[in-house]
Coordinates of C-alpha atoms and ligand atoms in Angstrom, one line a residue:
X1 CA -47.4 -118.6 -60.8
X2 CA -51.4 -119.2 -60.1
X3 CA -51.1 -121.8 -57.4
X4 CA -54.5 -123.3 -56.4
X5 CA -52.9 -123.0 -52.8
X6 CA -53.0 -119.6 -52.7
X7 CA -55.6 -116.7 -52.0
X8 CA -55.6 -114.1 -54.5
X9 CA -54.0 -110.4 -53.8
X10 CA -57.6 -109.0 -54.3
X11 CA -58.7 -111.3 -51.5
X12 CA -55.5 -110.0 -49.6
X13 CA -56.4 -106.5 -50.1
X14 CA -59.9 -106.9 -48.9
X15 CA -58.8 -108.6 -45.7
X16 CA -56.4 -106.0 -44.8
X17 CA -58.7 -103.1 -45.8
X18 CA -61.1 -104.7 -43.4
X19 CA -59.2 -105.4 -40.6
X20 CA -57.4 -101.7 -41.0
X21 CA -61.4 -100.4 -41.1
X22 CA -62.4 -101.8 -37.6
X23 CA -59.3 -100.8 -36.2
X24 CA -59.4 -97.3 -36.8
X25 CA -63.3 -97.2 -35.5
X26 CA -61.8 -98.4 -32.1
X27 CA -58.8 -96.0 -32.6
X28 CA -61.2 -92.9 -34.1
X29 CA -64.4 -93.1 -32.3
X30 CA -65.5 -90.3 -35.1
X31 CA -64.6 -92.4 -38.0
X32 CA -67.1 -94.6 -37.1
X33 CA -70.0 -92.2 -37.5
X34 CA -69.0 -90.9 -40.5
X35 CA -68.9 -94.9 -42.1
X36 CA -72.6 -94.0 -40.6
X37 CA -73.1 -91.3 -42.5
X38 CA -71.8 -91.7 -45.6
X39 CA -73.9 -95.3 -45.9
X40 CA -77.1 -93.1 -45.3
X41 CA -76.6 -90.4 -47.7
X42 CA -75.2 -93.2 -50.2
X43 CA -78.3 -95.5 -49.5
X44 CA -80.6 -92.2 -50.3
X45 CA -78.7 -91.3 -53.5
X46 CA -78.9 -94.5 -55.0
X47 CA -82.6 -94.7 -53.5
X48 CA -83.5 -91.5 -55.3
X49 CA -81.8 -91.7 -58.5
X50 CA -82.3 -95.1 -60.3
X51 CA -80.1 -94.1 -63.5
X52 CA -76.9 -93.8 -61.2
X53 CA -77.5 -96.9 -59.5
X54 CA -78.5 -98.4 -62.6
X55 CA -75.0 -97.2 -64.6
X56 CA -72.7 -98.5 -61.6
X57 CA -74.1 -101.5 -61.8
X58 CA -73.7 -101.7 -65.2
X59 CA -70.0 -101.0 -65.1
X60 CA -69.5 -103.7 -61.9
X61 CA -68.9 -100.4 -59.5
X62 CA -72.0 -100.6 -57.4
X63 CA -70.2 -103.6 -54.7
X64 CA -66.9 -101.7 -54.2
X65 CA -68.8 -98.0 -53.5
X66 CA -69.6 -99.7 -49.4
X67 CA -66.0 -100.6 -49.1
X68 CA -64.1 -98.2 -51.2
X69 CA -61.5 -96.5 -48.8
X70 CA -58.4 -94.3 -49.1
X71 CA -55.7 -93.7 -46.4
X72 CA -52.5 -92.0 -45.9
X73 CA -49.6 -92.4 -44.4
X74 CA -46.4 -90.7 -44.0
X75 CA -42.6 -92.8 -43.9
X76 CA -39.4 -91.2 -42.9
X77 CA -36.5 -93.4 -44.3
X78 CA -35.8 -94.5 -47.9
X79 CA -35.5 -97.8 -47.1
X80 CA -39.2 -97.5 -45.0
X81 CA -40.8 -96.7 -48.6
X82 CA -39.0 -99.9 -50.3
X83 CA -40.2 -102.1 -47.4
X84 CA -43.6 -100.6 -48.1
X85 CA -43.7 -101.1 -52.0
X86 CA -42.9 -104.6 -51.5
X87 CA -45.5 -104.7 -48.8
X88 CA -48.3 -103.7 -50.9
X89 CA -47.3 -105.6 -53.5
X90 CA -48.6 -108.4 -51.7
X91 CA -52.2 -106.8 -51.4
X92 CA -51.5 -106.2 -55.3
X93 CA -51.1 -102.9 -55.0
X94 CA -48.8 -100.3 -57.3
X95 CA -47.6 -97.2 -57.3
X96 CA -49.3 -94.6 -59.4
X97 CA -48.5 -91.1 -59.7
X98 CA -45.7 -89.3 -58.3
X99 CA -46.9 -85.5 -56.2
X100 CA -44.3 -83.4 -55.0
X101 CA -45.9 -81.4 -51.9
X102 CA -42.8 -79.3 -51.6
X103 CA -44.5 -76.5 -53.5
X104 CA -46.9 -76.0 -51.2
X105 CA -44.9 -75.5 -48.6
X106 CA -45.6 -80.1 -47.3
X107 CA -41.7 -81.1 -46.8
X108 CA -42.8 -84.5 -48.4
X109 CA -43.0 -85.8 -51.6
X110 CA -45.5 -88.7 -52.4
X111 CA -46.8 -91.5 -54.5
X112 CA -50.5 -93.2 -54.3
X113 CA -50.2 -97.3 -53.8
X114 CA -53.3 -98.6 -55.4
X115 CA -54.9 -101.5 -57.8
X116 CA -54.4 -101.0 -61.4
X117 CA -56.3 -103.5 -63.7
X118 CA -60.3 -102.8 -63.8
X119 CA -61.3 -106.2 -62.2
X120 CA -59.0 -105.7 -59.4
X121 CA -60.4 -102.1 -59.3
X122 CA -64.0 -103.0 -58.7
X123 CA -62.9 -106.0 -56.4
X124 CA -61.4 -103.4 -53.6
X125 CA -60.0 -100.3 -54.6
X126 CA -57.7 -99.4 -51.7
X127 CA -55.4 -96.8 -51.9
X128 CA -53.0 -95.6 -49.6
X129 CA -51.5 -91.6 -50.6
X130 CA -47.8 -92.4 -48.8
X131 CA -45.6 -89.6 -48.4
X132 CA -41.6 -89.7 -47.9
X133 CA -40.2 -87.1 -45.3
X134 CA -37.8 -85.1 -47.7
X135 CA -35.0 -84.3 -44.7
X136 CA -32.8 -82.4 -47.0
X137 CA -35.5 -79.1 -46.6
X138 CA -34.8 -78.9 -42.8
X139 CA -32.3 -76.1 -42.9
X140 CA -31.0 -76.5 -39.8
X141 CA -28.3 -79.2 -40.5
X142 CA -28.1 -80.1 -36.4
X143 CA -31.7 -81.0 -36.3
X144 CA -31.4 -82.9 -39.7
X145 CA -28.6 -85.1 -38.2
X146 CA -30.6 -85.5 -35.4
X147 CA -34.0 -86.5 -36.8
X148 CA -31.9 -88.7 -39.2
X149 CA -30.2 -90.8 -36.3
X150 CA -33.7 -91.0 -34.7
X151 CA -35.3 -92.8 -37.5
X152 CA -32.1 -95.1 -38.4
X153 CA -33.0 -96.4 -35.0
X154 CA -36.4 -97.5 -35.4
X155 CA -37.8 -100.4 -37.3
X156 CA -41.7 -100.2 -38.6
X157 CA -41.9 -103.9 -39.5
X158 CA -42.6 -106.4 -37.8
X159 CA -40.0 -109.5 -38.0
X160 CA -42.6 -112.1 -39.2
X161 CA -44.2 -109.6 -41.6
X162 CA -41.0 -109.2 -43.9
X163 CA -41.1 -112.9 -43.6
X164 CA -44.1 -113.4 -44.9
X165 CA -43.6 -110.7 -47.8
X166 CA -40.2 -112.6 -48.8
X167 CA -42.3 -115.8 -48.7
X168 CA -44.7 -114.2 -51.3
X169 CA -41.9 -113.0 -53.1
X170 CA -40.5 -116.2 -53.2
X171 CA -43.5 -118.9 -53.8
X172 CA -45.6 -115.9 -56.2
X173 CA -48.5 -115.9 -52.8
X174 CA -49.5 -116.6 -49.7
X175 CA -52.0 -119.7 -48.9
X176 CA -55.2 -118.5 -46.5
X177 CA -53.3 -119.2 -43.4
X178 CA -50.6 -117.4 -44.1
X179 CA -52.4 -114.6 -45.8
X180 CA -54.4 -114.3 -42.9
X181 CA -51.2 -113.9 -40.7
X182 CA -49.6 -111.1 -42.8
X183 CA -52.9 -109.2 -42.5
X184 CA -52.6 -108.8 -39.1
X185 CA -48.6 -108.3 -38.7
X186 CA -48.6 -105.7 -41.6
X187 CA -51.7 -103.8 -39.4
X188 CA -48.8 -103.7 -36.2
X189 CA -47.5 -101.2 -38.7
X190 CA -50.1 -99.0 -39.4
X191 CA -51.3 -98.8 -35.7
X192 CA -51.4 -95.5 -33.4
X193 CA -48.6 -95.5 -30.4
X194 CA -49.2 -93.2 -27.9
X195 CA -45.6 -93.5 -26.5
X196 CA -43.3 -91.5 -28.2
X197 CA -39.5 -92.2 -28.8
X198 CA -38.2 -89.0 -28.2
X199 CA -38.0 -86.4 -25.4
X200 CA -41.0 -83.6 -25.0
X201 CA -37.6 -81.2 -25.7
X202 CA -36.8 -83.0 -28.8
X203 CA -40.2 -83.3 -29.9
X204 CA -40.2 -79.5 -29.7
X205 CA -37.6 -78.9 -31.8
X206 CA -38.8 -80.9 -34.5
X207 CA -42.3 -79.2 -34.3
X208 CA -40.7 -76.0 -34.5
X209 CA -39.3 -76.8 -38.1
X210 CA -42.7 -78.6 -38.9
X211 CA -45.5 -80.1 -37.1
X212 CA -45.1 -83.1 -40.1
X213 CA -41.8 -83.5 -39.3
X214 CA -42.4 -83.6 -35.7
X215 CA -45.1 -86.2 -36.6
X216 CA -42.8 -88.2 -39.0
X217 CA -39.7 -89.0 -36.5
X218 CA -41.2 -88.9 -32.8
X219 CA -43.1 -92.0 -33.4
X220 CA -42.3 -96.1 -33.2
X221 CA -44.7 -96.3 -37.0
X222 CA -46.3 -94.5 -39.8
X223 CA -49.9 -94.7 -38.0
X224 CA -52.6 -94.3 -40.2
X225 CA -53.7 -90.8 -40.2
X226 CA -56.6 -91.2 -41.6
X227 CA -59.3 -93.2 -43.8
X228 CA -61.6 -92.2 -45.9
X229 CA -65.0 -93.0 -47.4
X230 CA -66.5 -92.5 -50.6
X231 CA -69.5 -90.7 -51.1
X232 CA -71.7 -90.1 -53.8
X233 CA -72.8 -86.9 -52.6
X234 CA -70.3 -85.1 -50.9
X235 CA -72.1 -82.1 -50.2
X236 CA -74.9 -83.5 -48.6
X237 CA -72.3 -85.3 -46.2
X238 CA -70.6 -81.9 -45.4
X239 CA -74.1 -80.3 -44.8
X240 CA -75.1 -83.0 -42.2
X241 CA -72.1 -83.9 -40.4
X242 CA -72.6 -81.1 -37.7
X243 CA -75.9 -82.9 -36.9
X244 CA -73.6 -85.2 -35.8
X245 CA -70.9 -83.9 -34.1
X246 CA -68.5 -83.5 -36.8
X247 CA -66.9 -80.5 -38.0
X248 CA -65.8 -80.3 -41.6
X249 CA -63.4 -77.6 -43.2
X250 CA -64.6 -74.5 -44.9
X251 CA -64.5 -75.4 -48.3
X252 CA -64.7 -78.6 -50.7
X253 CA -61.4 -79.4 -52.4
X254 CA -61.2 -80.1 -55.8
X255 CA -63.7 -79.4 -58.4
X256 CA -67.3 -77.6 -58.0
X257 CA -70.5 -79.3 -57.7
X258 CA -71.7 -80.3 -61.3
X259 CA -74.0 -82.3 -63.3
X260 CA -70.7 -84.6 -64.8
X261 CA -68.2 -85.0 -62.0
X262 CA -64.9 -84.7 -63.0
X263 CA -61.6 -86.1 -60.7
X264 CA -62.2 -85.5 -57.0
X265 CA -63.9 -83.9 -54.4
X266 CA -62.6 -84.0 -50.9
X267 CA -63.2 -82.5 -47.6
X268 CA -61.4 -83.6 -43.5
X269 CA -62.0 -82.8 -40.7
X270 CA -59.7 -82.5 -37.2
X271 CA -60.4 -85.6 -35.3
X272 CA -58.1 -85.8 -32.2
X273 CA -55.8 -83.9 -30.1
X274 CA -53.7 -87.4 -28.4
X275 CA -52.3 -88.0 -25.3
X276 CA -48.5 -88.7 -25.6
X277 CA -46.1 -90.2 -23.2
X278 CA -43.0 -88.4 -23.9
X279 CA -39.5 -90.3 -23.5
X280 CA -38.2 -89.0 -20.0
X281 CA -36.5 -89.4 -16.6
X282 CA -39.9 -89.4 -14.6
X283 CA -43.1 -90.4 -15.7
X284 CA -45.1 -87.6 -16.0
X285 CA -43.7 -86.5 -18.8
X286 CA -46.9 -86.1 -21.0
X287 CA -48.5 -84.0 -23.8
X288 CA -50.4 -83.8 -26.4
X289 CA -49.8 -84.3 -30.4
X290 CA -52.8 -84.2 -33.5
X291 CA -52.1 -86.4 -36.3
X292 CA -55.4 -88.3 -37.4
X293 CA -58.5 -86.9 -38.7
X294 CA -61.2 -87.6 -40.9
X295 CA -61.9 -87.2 -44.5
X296 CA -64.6 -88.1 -47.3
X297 CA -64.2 -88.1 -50.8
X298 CA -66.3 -88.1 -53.6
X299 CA -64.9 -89.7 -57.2
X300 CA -65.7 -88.4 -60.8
X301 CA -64.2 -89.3 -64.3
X302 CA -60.9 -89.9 -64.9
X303 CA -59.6 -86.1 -67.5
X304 CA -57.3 -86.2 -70.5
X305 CA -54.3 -84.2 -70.0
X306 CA -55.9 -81.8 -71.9
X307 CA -58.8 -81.6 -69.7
X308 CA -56.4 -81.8 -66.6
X309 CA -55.0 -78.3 -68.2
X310 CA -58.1 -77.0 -68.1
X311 CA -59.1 -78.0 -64.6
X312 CA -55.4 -76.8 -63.4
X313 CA -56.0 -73.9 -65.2
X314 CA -59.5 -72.7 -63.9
X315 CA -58.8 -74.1 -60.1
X316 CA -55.4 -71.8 -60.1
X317 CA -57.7 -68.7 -61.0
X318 CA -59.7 -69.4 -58.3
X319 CA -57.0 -69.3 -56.0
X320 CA -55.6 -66.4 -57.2
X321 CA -58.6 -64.5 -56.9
X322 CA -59.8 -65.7 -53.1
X323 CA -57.9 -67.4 -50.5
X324 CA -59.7 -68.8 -47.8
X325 CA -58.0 -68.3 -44.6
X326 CA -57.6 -70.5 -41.4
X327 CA -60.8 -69.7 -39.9
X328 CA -62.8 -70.3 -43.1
X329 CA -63.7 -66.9 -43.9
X330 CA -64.1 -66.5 -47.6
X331 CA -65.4 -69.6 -47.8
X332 CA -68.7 -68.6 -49.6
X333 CA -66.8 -66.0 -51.9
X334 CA -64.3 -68.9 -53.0
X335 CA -67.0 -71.4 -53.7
X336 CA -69.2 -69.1 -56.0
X337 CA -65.9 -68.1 -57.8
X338 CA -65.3 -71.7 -58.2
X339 CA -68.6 -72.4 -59.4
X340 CA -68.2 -69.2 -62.0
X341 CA -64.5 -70.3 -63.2
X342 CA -65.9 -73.8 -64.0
X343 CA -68.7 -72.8 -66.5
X344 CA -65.8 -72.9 -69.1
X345 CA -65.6 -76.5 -68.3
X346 CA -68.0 -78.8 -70.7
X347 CA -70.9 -80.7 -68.7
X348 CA -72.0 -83.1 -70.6
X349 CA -70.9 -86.3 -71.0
X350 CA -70.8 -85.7 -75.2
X351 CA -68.9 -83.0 -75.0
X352 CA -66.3 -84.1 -72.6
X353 CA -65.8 -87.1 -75.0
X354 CA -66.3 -84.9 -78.2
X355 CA -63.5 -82.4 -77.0
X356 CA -61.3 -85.2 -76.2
X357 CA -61.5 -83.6 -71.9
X358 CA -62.1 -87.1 -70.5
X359 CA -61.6 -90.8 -70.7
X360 CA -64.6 -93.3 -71.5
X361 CA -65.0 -96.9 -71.3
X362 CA -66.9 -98.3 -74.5
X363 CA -69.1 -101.3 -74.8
X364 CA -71.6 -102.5 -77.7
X365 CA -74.9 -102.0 -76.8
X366 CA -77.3 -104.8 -77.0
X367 CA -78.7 -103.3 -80.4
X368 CA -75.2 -103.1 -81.6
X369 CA -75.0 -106.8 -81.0
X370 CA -77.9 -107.7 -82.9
X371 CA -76.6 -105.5 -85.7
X372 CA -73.2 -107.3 -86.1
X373 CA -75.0 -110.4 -86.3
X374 CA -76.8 -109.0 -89.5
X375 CA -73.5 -107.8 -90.0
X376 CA -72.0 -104.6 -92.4
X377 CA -71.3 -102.5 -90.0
X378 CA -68.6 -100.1 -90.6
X379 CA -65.8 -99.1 -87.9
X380 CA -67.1 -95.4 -87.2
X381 CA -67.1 -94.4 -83.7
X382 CA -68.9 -91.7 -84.1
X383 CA -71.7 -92.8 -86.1
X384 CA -71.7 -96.6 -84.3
X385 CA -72.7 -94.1 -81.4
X386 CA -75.0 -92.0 -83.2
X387 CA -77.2 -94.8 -84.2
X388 CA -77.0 -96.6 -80.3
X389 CA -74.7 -99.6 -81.4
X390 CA -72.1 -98.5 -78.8
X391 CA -72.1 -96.8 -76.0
X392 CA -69.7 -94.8 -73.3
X393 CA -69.5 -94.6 -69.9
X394 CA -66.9 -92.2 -67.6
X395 CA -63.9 -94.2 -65.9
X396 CA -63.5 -92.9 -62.7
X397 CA -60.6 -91.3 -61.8
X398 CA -58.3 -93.2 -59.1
X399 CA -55.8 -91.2 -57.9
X400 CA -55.4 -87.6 -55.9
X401 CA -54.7 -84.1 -56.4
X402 CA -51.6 -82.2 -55.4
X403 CA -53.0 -79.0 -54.7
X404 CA -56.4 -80.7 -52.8
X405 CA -53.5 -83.0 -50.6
X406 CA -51.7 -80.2 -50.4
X407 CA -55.4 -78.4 -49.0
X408 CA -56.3 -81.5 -46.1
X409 CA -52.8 -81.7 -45.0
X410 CA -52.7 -77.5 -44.3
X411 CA -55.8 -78.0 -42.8
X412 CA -55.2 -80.9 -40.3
X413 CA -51.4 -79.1 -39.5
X414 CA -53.2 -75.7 -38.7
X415 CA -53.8 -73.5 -42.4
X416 CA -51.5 -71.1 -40.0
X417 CA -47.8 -72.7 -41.3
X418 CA -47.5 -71.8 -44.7
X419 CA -43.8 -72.1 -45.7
X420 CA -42.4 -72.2 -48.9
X421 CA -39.2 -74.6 -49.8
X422 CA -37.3 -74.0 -53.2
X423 CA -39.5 -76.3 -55.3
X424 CA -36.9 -79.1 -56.5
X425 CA -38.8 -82.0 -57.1
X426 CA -37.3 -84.5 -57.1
X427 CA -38.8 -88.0 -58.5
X428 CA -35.9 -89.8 -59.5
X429 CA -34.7 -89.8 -55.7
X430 CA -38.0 -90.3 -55.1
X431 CA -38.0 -93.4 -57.5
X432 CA -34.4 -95.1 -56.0
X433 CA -35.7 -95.1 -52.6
X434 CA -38.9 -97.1 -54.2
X435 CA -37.0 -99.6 -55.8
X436 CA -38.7 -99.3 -59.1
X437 CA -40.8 -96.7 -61.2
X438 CA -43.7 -94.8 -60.6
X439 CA -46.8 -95.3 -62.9
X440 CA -48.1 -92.6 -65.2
X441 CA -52.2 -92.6 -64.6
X442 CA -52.6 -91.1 -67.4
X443 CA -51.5 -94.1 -69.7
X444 CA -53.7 -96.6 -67.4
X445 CA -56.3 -93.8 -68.4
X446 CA -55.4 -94.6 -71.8
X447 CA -54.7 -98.1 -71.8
X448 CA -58.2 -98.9 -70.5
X449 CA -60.4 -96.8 -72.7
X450 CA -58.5 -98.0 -75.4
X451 CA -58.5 -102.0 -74.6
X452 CA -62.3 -101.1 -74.2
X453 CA -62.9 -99.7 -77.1
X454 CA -61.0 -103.0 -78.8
X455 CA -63.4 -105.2 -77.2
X456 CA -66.2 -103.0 -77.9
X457 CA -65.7 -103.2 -81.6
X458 CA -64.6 -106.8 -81.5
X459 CA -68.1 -107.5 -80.0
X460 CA -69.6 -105.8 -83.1
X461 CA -67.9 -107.4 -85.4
X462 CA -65.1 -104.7 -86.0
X463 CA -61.5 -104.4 -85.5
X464 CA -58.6 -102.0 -87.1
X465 CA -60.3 -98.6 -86.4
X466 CA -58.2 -95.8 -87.0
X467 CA -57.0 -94.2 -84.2
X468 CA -58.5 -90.7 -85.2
X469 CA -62.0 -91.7 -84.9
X470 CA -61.9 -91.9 -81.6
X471 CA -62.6 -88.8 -80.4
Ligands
OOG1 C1 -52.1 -87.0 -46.8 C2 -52.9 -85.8 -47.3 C3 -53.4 -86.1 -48.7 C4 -55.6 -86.7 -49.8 O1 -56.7 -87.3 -49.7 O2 -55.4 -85.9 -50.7 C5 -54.6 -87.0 -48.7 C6 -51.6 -86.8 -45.4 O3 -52.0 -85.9 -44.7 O4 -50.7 -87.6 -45.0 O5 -54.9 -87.8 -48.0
NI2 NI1 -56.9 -88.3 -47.9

């Protein structure tokens, strides 16, 4: 399959997260300051703490921080979300994860499209969190019909872009030329149109049953709503971006701050009220619509499940407790809460490993090495780390979180419209419309720690550990 002819899907990826980068600066004015931002405060952290910047480098993360972006987009047909699958297939991207945002009152249900082996990972780890429209929650069976017809009628792809993704299909890649086309017809689909395909009255309707639904079927494309940046210190972002211009949301999504970071910390920010050309007799037929905003994100280690309990568990009793509302007041009271809940969560690298909480990539230390050439070793994790002959490190964690998603897209719709639909989720329709199955992160969690605790040992000399002496 490994043509010499062809450019790799990493080099794919790259190309297209590029290309999707400068055109949302030109598109988002905003997101340009915030690149601006998050490269200072990044610069400083690594400036000021020597053992992070030392340990990223160590585990090959250091290049991707700079151009490590997620983005998000939201598709209305079945048959849009295949088209996409095979799409990103051709940046090498998979889909990981399946969130059902019904529950929280998102008519969508959604998947993350991302890399999955490590070296790929570190290369360019683009994801994009893609939602699918669920239609069959608008209760109003006239407006469903309605919203349905509009979106049968549109086409998101380019022509010459499905031909270059059956090409790749076909011949297993693209050569540089053609690589380079694709980039730029599968961006025609991400792009922002300000002309609408429906009628100010129609657009109304659909807004009236859900500002996402409105934002799903009035447009020609799934524009990107927004793209994010990764920080390594999110709250120092937040606390600055007033100084320039920007105004964040209330509070942090996800996890507290703390001295191990665990999954993912995210906050947005609204970035634009658009003009829109409506569909109409006469011309003047204009108004506005909000879609795209601004977001940062800051990534921690990948949890067990049993340490995802734990953090579903604490975060839900926050919640109970204090609810921020739309104007961010609470804020402070929901922050300290979070902070006290999380104390019952371990932090400290050991004992996130020692109570089995979080996943770790292994690797013999330089000491171990020497060891195994002297050789007698014996195949004890414990002890092999005890005495410095192997080492951990956290794997970061890849994906999203429901209940933060659900969080940024309340926030960016107006925290007002909280509705609740009967919560059927509903993967396997989500997973027909896909055109294959989603992956379970946890077992890429698993597969990785475990394939580098192999190696690990293999470098020392050891092989057949028992399972149970992992933990
Ligand atoms: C996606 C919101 C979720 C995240 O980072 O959790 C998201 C959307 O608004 O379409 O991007
Ligand atoms: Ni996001």
């Amino acid at each position: 399959m490994a043509n010499a002819a062809f450019v790799s899907t990493d080099t794919i990826r790259s190309l297209f997260t590029e290309a999707m980068s400068q055109m949302y600066r030109t598109e988002v004015p905003q997101y340009g300051t915030l690149i601006e931002l998050v490269a200072d405060v990044n610069a400083e952290v690594l400036a000021y703490n020597p053992e992070t910047k030392t340990q990223l480098e160590r585990l090959g993360e250091l290049d991707r921080i700079n151009v490590e972006r997620h983005g998000a987009i939201r598709l209305g047909t079945a048959s849009e979300l295949h088209t996409m699958r095979r799409l990103f297939a051709v940046m090498g991207m998979q889909s990981v994860g399946y969130y059902d945002l019904s529950v929280a009152g998102v008519p969508v249900h959604s998947t993350c499209f991302r890399p999955i082996d490590e070296a790929a990972l570190n290369i360019n780890p683009f994801r994009v969190f893609t939602s699918l429209l669920r239609l069959e929650l608008i209760e109003d069976a006239g407006l469903r019909a309605e919203a349905e017809a509009i979106l049968a009628r549109r086409n998101i792809f380019t022509k010459r872009a499905v031909d270059l993704i059956e090409m790749f299909e076909r011949d297993g890649g693209l050569s540089e030329k053609d690589a380079e086309e694709f980039v730029s017809e599968a961006l025609e689909t991400f792009r922002w149109h300000g002309e609408a395909t429906v009628s100010a009255e129609t657009y109304k309707r659909l807004h009236d049953a859900h500002r996402l639904i409105a934002d799903v079927v009035s447009f020609k494309g799934p524009h990107i709503n927004h793209l994010t940046p990764r920080t390594l210190d999110i709250d120092a972002v937040q606390k600055r971006m007033p100084e320039r211009g920007i105004t964040p949301k209330a509070v942090i999504e996800g996890p507290p701050r703390r001295t191990c970071d665990i999954l993912l910390r995210q906050t947005s920010f609204k970035a634009l009220e658009e003009a829109i050309a409506f569909v109409g007799d006469e011309g003047a037929n204009v108004g506005t619509h909000s879609a795209r905003f601004g977001e940062i994100e800051q990534r921690g280690v990948a949890l067990t499940a049993k340490g995802r309990a734990l953090y579903d568990d604490l975060l839900a009793s926050v919640r109970g407790e204090v609810q921020v509302g739309a104007g961010g007041g609470k804020a402070r009271d929901y922050d300290s809460q979070l902070a006290e809940q999380f104390r019952d969560f371990p932090d400290s690298w050991e004992e996130l490993r020692a109570k089995d909480l979080a996943f770790f990539r292994y690797s013999a230390t330089d000491a171990g090495k020497q060891a195994a050439l002297r050789g007698g070793l014996k195949a004890e994790v414990n002890e092999l780390l005890a005495k410095g002959l192997l080492r951990f490190d956290p794997i970061v964690y890849e994906d999203f979180l429901p209940v933060s998603a659900a969080g940024i897209f309340q926030s960016n719709l107006g925290t007002d419209q909280q509705q609740n639909y009967a919560t059927l989720s509903n993967r396997d329709a989500f997973e027909d419309a896909l055109g294959a199955k989603v992956q379970d992160e946890l077992e890429l969690y698993a597969g990785t720690q475990a394939a580098s605790l192999a190696a690990a040992l293999a470098d020392l000399g050891l092989s057949d550990v028992p399972q149970k002496s992992v933990a």
